[in-house]
Amino acid sequence: MFYTIAETREALKAGKTTSVQLVKDSIETFEKDKSAAIPLNAFIEMYEDSLEKAELADKEIAQARSDGAQALDKLFAEKPLLGIPFANKDNISSKGHRLTCASKILEGYVAPYNATVINRLEGAGAIPLGRCNQDEFAMGSSTEYSCYGPTRNPINREFVSGGSSGGSAAAVSANQALFGLGTETGGSVRLPASYCGIYGLKPTYGVLSRWGVVAYGSSLDQVGVLGHTPADIAEPLSLMCGVDMYDDTSADLPDASQLKNLTALSDEEFKALKIAIPKQFLKTEGADPDVVKTFEETRAWFQTKGASVEEVDLPILDASIAAYYVIALSEAASNLSRFDGIRYGRRVDNQKGYDELYVDTRSEGFGPEVKRRIIIGNYVLSEQFSGDTYKKGMTVRARIQSEVAAVFEKYDLILCPTCPTAAFKLGSKVDDPLEMYLSDLYTTFVNLARIPSISVPAGKTSKDGMPIGMQFAGPMFSETKILRVAQNWEEAHQGCGVPVK
């Protein structure tokens, strides 16, 4: 497997490799890993037709090559990802393939259509390799809440991969796929990117269509992209973004064309950057000393290169975790009510009546974390709270949006860690929901404010050598700018060189 999309494309054009070989390499790695003593468990399964699609891609490339260099260049201009395989999360529909959200309640379900993001990638020639593991219904921060078992971290398999898009992140980090799709509600792309030592982008809400993506918290959900480099995120983003007639919340990205050939900021542009650091994120209680040290080093790097870095006061951020969980869990309770044994999902037919059917189906189908979140969400929405708690959460969210937007009137970026800690050991937090929820301390404000943010690999822990991520957040529709800044970071740090064991 080649390291970047650009390298792979040039190899395909030159005949140094084939799409079939790329797909076979991934399948062989997947099959070998399944029988390993400690399996990575990044992919749940490979799609049966991935090799067939790869063969068709190779035929197109061979025909264009025989027609000459111009024909080959034209083909890849029309289909820039032709023959390139990618990892798909198990809550994004791929027509004719199983989709279960890593839950027993959707066992055997086959997607009847493609999600818009899948359609657009396939239109550009990319090949969906298979579905990746995740926390059940995207509810978790470690990919331990899955009916398929946990996904492990490819840097050290005793540790978690992060969640909920841990399978996609682990697949990319372990070189099982060139790039991967994940989804975000409160940090589920950036968190596993940080834990696995890769780049992960959460775009502006609406930039990527949610059509065909199983809903968790509809006002927060967003498809995201994981890759080895900023360019490996920018190119797929440029091909997937834009208004979709099937999603009324979708929106165009004004400068999407600049993403196709991503360049770093010039020295003059970089020196003009104004960066804000919220004082609320400078509190070190509960933060790993290595994360604090890496954050200070990141701040110093920006200053050394001439950017202006200032601390700002945003007291409303202290309420972001609480507001996020009130809103997300309320919307989750509503969205998951459809899985009742009648309309969608598996059915426990006990011949007793509809109430018993509903209770038994959901009791057997949902895992403990999903049940916990449904119960909390329904409690928030119950009659005595629906006019108070949820409304208060939405009010806080509106304040977060307006106050974060006000920061961007003066500053270009917000800089902060991705997570208070690096990846933790499997099982160490799975029975402590509150501790697990605090993993999202630095990420949820981004989803509430509907702005884009990228997690970049910034260092590693001194004891275990596990990756540490920092995030660059920008105003709405500033994906190009934050990716260009990330490219400056990549050119200076080369992904921090965290080795995969």
XYZ file of C-alpha atoms in Angstrom:
501
model
C 0.000 0.000 0.000
C 1.373 3.403 -0.944
C 1.383 6.147 1.671
C -0.549 8.972 -0.043
C -3.258 9.363 -2.659
C -0.924 11.335 -4.944
C 1.778 8.642 -4.802
C -0.781 5.927 -5.493
C -2.311 7.798 -8.425
C 1.111 8.275 -10.047
C 1.895 4.579 -9.514
C -1.398 3.597 -11.153
C -0.784 5.913 -14.107
C 2.756 4.591 -14.569
C 1.683 0.956 -14.298
C 3.789 0.365 -11.191
C 0.752 -1.064 -9.432
C -2.869 -1.882 -10.160
C -6.107 -1.215 -8.388
C -6.628 -4.963 -8.075
C -3.281 -5.276 -6.306
C -4.163 -2.454 -3.907
C -7.479 -4.082 -3.023
C -5.916 -7.553 -2.728
C -3.258 -6.212 -0.374
C -5.967 -4.799 1.894
C -8.024 -7.995 1.787
C -4.975 -10.160 2.576
C -4.057 -7.897 5.486
C -7.643 -8.104 6.753
C -7.747 -11.910 6.504
C -4.361 -12.274 8.189
C -5.371 -9.919 10.985
C -8.554 -11.874 11.739
C -6.471 -14.843 12.846
C -3.905 -12.800 14.784
C -3.496 -13.401 18.522
C -4.579 -9.799 19.119
C -6.628 -8.699 16.093
C -6.770 -5.024 15.161
C -10.459 -5.384 14.190
C -10.499 -2.197 12.105
C -12.566 -3.629 9.239
C -15.657 -5.670 10.078
C -15.810 -7.053 6.552
C -14.567 -6.342 3.041
C -17.184 -5.646 0.383
C -17.619 -8.591 -1.977
C -17.554 -6.404 -5.115
C -14.439 -4.350 -4.321
C -12.222 -6.552 -6.510
C -14.718 -6.397 -9.363
C -14.708 -2.588 -9.200
C -10.914 -2.621 -9.092
C -10.774 -4.758 -12.242
C -13.015 -2.277 -14.057
C -10.787 0.601 -12.926
C -7.689 -1.194 -14.207
C -9.362 -1.741 -17.602
C -10.127 1.980 -17.874
C -6.544 2.878 -16.964
C -5.070 0.317 -19.387
C -7.252 1.574 -22.238
C -6.317 5.200 -21.583
C -2.617 4.286 -21.353
C -2.810 2.587 -24.740
C -4.428 5.744 -26.167
C -1.518 7.896 -25.027
C -0.450 10.290 -22.263
C -3.149 12.834 -23.093
C -5.919 10.265 -22.727
C -4.457 9.075 -19.417
C -4.263 12.611 -18.038
C -7.820 13.291 -19.193
C -9.100 10.123 -17.508
C -7.564 11.040 -14.152
C -8.760 14.629 -14.496
C -12.306 13.288 -14.826
C -11.832 10.577 -12.176
C -9.045 11.772 -9.851
C -9.488 8.875 -7.406
C -9.787 6.154 -10.032
C -8.817 2.762 -8.608
C -8.040 4.110 -5.134
C -9.614 2.126 -2.252
C -10.974 3.744 0.911
C -12.447 2.654 4.244
C -16.116 3.256 5.053
C -17.697 3.529 8.486
C -20.478 1.061 9.318
C -23.146 3.790 9.550
C -22.702 5.139 6.003
C -24.849 3.414 3.367
C -23.139 1.556 0.544
C -25.699 0.011 -1.815
C -26.021 -3.746 -1.626
C -23.770 -4.063 1.406
C -24.517 -4.726 5.043
C -24.892 -1.739 7.352
C -25.336 -2.424 11.063
C -23.937 0.575 12.995
C -22.079 -2.125 14.985
C -25.393 -3.061 16.627
C -27.234 -6.362 16.966
C -30.497 -4.583 16.252
C -29.467 -4.021 12.604
C -27.997 -7.482 12.092
C -28.459 -8.548 8.467
C -29.634 -5.125 7.214
C -28.475 -4.334 3.659
C -28.344 -0.730 2.447
C -30.754 -0.202 -0.488
C -28.897 2.878 -1.811
C -25.616 4.756 -1.599
C -25.075 7.666 0.743
C -24.376 10.844 -1.227
C -20.738 10.895 -0.073
C -20.285 7.329 -1.376
C -21.934 8.204 -4.692
C -19.629 11.172 -5.177
C -16.481 9.240 -4.314
C -17.441 6.370 -6.603
C -18.188 8.927 -9.316
C -14.572 10.053 -8.949
C -13.406 6.451 -9.356
C -12.735 5.573 -5.709
C -13.488 2.045 -4.486
C -15.218 1.345 -1.149
C -13.138 -1.429 0.426
C -15.396 -2.462 3.268
C -17.161 -1.344 6.408
C -15.190 -0.394 9.485
C -15.923 -0.972 13.144
C -17.345 1.774 15.354
C -19.020 2.387 18.676
C -22.614 1.192 18.440
C -24.689 3.861 16.666
C -21.612 6.133 16.950
C -22.130 6.453 20.711
C -18.723 6.281 22.316
C -15.161 7.576 22.388
C -13.156 4.353 22.230
C -14.792 1.866 19.783
C -15.273 -0.526 22.676
C -19.091 -0.312 22.493
C -19.447 -2.517 19.405
C -21.216 -5.827 18.952
C -18.161 -6.920 16.949
C -15.739 -6.318 19.810
C -13.298 -3.424 20.218
C -10.986 -1.978 17.604
C -7.432 -1.785 18.880
C -4.869 0.924 18.304
C -2.362 0.018 15.556
C 0.428 1.871 17.390
C 0.002 -0.439 20.407
C -2.813 -2.986 20.464
C -3.218 -2.825 24.225
C -4.748 0.634 23.762
C -8.048 1.893 22.315
C -8.259 3.431 18.840
C -10.648 6.188 19.923
C -14.216 6.546 18.792
C -16.655 6.433 17.487
C -14.868 6.219 14.107
C -12.091 4.069 15.566
C -12.261 1.422 12.853
C -11.714 3.896 10.010
C -8.911 5.657 11.907
C -7.161 2.378 12.737
C -7.472 1.171 9.133
C -5.798 4.320 7.810
C -3.144 4.393 10.538
C -2.282 0.722 9.887
C -2.037 1.368 6.107
C -5.012 -0.875 5.399
C -6.652 1.992 3.465
C -5.414 5.234 1.900
C -8.151 7.325 3.487
C -11.314 6.701 5.442
C -14.755 8.117 6.086
C -16.012 8.620 9.616
C -18.815 10.554 11.229
C -18.797 13.175 13.979
C -21.382 14.234 16.528
C -19.031 15.479 19.240
C -15.487 14.573 18.172
C -15.773 11.079 16.697
C -13.375 11.742 13.801
C -10.841 14.006 15.495
C -10.549 11.878 18.641
C -9.562 8.603 16.900
C -7.332 10.585 14.523
C -5.498 11.933 17.575
C -5.244 8.505 19.227
C -4.012 6.791 16.046
C -1.519 9.460 14.958
C -3.187 10.613 11.711
C -5.097 13.647 10.424
C -8.866 13.890 10.901
C -11.173 16.653 9.669
C -14.624 17.570 10.920
C -16.048 19.929 8.235
C -18.531 22.760 8.663
C -22.020 21.416 9.358
C -23.698 20.838 5.986
C -20.583 20.823 3.785
C -20.908 17.027 3.438
C -24.397 15.644 2.883
C -25.889 13.421 5.579
C -28.137 11.595 3.095
C -27.615 7.880 3.656
C -25.900 8.318 7.029
C -27.689 6.751 10.007
C -28.642 9.583 12.366
C -27.430 9.964 15.959
C -27.902 13.669 16.783
C -29.214 15.249 13.594
C -28.355 18.868 14.401
C -24.762 17.873 15.194
C -23.928 14.933 12.902
C -21.379 15.416 10.120
C -19.364 13.107 7.887
C -15.600 13.565 8.298
C -12.418 12.394 6.569
C -9.304 10.643 7.917
C -5.960 10.520 6.137
C -2.174 10.326 6.413
C -1.726 13.905 5.186
C -3.854 17.067 4.871
C -3.837 16.600 1.078
C -5.316 13.117 1.501
C -8.239 14.767 3.297
C -8.527 17.818 1.053
C -8.965 15.951 -2.235
C -11.785 13.593 -1.145
C -13.439 16.561 0.601
C -13.373 18.585 -2.613
C -15.123 15.740 -4.448
C -17.785 15.026 -1.808
C -18.759 18.539 -0.705
C -21.632 20.696 -1.871
C -25.399 21.032 -1.912
C -27.390 17.806 -2.144
C -31.066 17.824 -3.125
C -31.689 15.011 -0.629
C -30.332 16.974 2.343
C -31.860 20.382 3.046
C -29.079 21.186 5.529
C -26.333 20.724 2.918
C -24.283 23.691 1.710
C -21.644 24.574 -0.861
C -18.024 25.123 0.124
C -17.058 28.417 -1.578
C -13.399 27.661 -2.335
C -13.608 23.889 -2.832
C -11.583 24.077 -6.067
C -8.492 25.132 -4.074
C -8.575 21.815 -2.199
C -7.665 19.710 -5.232
C -4.028 20.784 -5.208
C -3.473 21.730 -1.593
C -0.597 24.094 -0.879
C 0.832 25.349 2.404
C 0.479 28.998 3.356
C 3.312 31.214 2.164
C 5.602 32.759 4.802
C 3.758 36.066 4.440
C 0.349 34.415 4.801
C 1.520 32.445 7.828
C 2.914 35.528 9.556
C -0.466 37.217 9.071
C -2.246 34.461 11.030
C -3.955 35.463 14.252
C -4.522 32.538 16.586
C -6.727 32.427 19.673
C -6.271 30.084 22.626
C -9.302 29.917 24.945
C -8.232 30.318 28.573
C -10.805 27.673 29.476
C -8.651 25.104 27.642
C -5.522 26.056 29.579
C -6.794 24.369 32.728
C -4.585 21.365 33.363
C -6.705 19.409 35.876
C -7.219 15.960 34.390
C -4.964 16.673 31.415
C -1.995 14.427 30.730
C 1.304 16.330 31.333
C 2.507 15.112 27.913
C -0.539 16.687 26.271
C 0.120 19.971 28.087
C 3.782 19.882 27.021
C 2.878 19.114 23.391
C 0.354 21.944 23.395
C 2.987 24.413 24.589
C 5.357 23.174 21.892
C 2.640 23.652 19.267
C 1.965 27.188 20.465
C 5.708 27.931 20.337
C 5.934 26.573 16.776
C 3.275 29.008 15.569
C 5.002 31.895 17.325
C 8.446 30.941 15.994
C 7.081 31.016 12.454
C 5.715 34.519 13.026
C 2.016 33.945 13.713
C 0.304 36.007 16.418
C -0.947 33.874 19.332
C -3.179 35.348 22.046
C -5.274 33.986 24.889
C -8.990 34.794 24.866
C -11.678 34.382 27.496
C -14.689 32.256 26.495
C -16.472 31.285 29.747
C -19.361 29.722 27.790
C -17.024 26.870 26.764
C -17.250 25.517 30.302
C -20.847 24.592 29.488
C -20.101 22.877 26.164
C -19.922 19.281 27.446
C -23.216 19.631 29.355
C -25.010 21.341 26.459
C -23.676 18.777 24.005
C -24.888 15.743 25.931
C -28.321 17.262 26.605
C -28.841 17.977 22.901
C -27.157 14.880 21.449
C -28.843 12.383 23.766
C -32.269 13.967 23.323
C -31.936 13.749 19.544
C -30.554 10.215 19.799
C -33.563 9.064 21.822
C -35.833 10.458 19.131
C -33.832 9.099 16.163
C -33.471 5.597 17.611
C -37.175 5.245 18.374
C -37.610 3.892 14.821
C -35.740 0.699 15.739
C -38.715 -1.062 17.279
C -38.903 -4.522 15.680
C -41.699 -3.363 13.407
C -40.343 -0.715 11.070
C -36.576 -1.317 11.128
C -34.056 -3.762 12.508
C -34.256 -7.206 14.039
C -37.448 -8.457 15.636
C -37.927 -10.521 18.773
C -41.311 -12.060 18.048
C -42.577 -13.247 21.422
C -46.270 -13.561 20.411
C -47.277 -11.470 23.433
C -48.235 -8.094 21.982
C -46.788 -4.913 20.571
C -45.558 -3.478 23.872
C -43.679 -6.659 24.738
C -42.351 -6.917 21.161
C -41.008 -3.364 21.398
C -39.408 -3.860 24.825
C -37.865 -7.262 24.072
C -36.537 -6.216 20.664
C -34.811 -3.133 22.002
C -33.603 -4.862 25.155
C -31.872 -7.578 23.139
C -30.833 -5.409 20.197
C -29.202 -2.422 21.894
C -25.975 -2.508 23.904
C -25.571 -0.926 27.361
C -24.151 2.437 26.236
C -26.924 2.984 23.672
C -29.538 2.079 26.280
C -27.934 4.486 28.729
C -28.078 7.341 26.232
C -31.650 6.586 25.174
C -32.780 6.564 28.812
C -31.035 9.871 29.546
C -32.369 11.417 26.329
C -35.945 10.363 27.061
C -35.600 11.652 30.627
C -34.492 15.056 29.308
C -37.446 15.066 26.897
C -39.957 13.873 29.482
C -42.905 16.120 30.254
C -41.444 17.712 33.380
C -38.148 18.580 31.631
C -38.968 19.154 27.948
C -39.749 22.829 28.437
C -36.621 23.438 30.490
C -33.538 21.248 30.049
C -33.546 20.763 26.258
C -34.504 24.379 25.677
C -31.706 25.488 28.017
C -29.247 23.296 26.106
C -30.278 24.923 22.823
C -29.941 28.378 24.379
C -26.402 27.581 25.531
C -25.629 26.242 22.076
C -26.811 29.496 20.480
C -24.508 31.438 22.814
C -21.578 29.163 21.973
C -22.211 29.745 18.263
C -22.417 33.518 18.606
C -19.455 33.882 20.983
C -17.195 31.583 18.961
C -18.203 33.491 15.801
C -17.253 36.734 17.572
C -13.757 35.323 18.243
C -13.346 34.689 14.519
C -14.084 38.320 13.729
C -10.579 39.032 15.083
C -8.769 35.691 14.814
C -8.204 33.148 12.027
C -7.879 29.983 14.135
C -8.590 28.559 17.553
C -5.788 26.312 18.808
C -6.274 23.658 21.486
C -5.535 19.985 22.192
C -7.795 17.380 20.599
C -8.173 15.421 23.834
C -7.012 15.810 27.458
C -5.147 12.490 27.209
C -3.596 10.183 24.665
C -5.177 6.777 23.996
C -5.903 4.800 27.154
C -5.736 1.056 27.719
C -8.625 -1.130 26.632
C -11.171 -1.618 29.404
C -9.825 1.153 31.654
C -12.790 3.505 31.160
C -15.520 1.326 29.694
C -17.323 1.052 33.048
C -16.935 4.749 33.865
C -19.244 6.667 31.486
C -18.505 10.086 32.976
C -14.751 9.642 32.558
C -15.338 8.467 28.975
C -17.566 11.473 28.211
C -14.800 13.844 29.379
C -12.677 12.602 26.469
C -14.772 15.045 24.404
C -13.805 18.055 26.536
C -12.025 19.938 23.727
C -14.047 18.723 20.750
C -17.754 19.302 21.426
C -17.666 23.102 21.137
C -16.737 22.669 17.457
C -19.877 20.629 16.744
C -22.077 22.997 18.742
C -20.668 25.999 16.857
C -20.930 24.106 13.515
C -17.386 25.117 12.538
C -14.631 23.018 10.897
C -11.655 21.630 12.811
C -8.760 19.331 12.029
C -6.773 17.149 14.416
C -3.086 16.965 13.508
C -0.520 14.463 14.862
C 1.650 16.593 17.145
C 3.721 14.329 19.382
C 3.697 11.222 21.521
C 3.632 10.311 25.195
C 6.930 9.860 27.000
C 5.941 6.576 28.689
C 4.089 4.565 26.045
C 4.899 6.410 22.811
C 1.212 6.902 22.011
C 0.198 9.714 19.611
C -1.002 13.123 20.805
C -3.176 15.333 18.596
C -3.688 19.089 18.454
C -6.577 20.753 16.664
C -6.873 23.819 14.462
C -10.437 25.159 14.312
C -11.616 27.925 11.994
C -14.806 29.869 11.214
C -17.579 28.276 9.163
C -16.490 27.302 5.623
C -12.781 27.847 6.349
C -11.814 24.253 5.492
C -9.306 25.387 2.868
C -7.470 27.677 5.274
C -7.212 25.181 8.126
C -6.094 22.446 5.735
C -3.434 24.759 4.316
C -2.204 25.505 7.851
C -2.197 21.748 8.493
C -0.080 21.368 5.356
C 2.446 23.802 6.832
C 2.448 21.591 9.927
C 2.888 18.412 7.871
C 5.818 19.837 5.927
C 7.515 20.827 9.181
C 6.762 17.649 11.161
C 6.091 14.847 8.629
C 3.303 13.295 10.697
C 5.528 13.199 13.800
C 6.905 9.803 12.763
C 4.966 7.644 15.242
C 5.812 4.033 14.267
C 3.113 1.414 13.843
C 3.913 -1.817 15.713
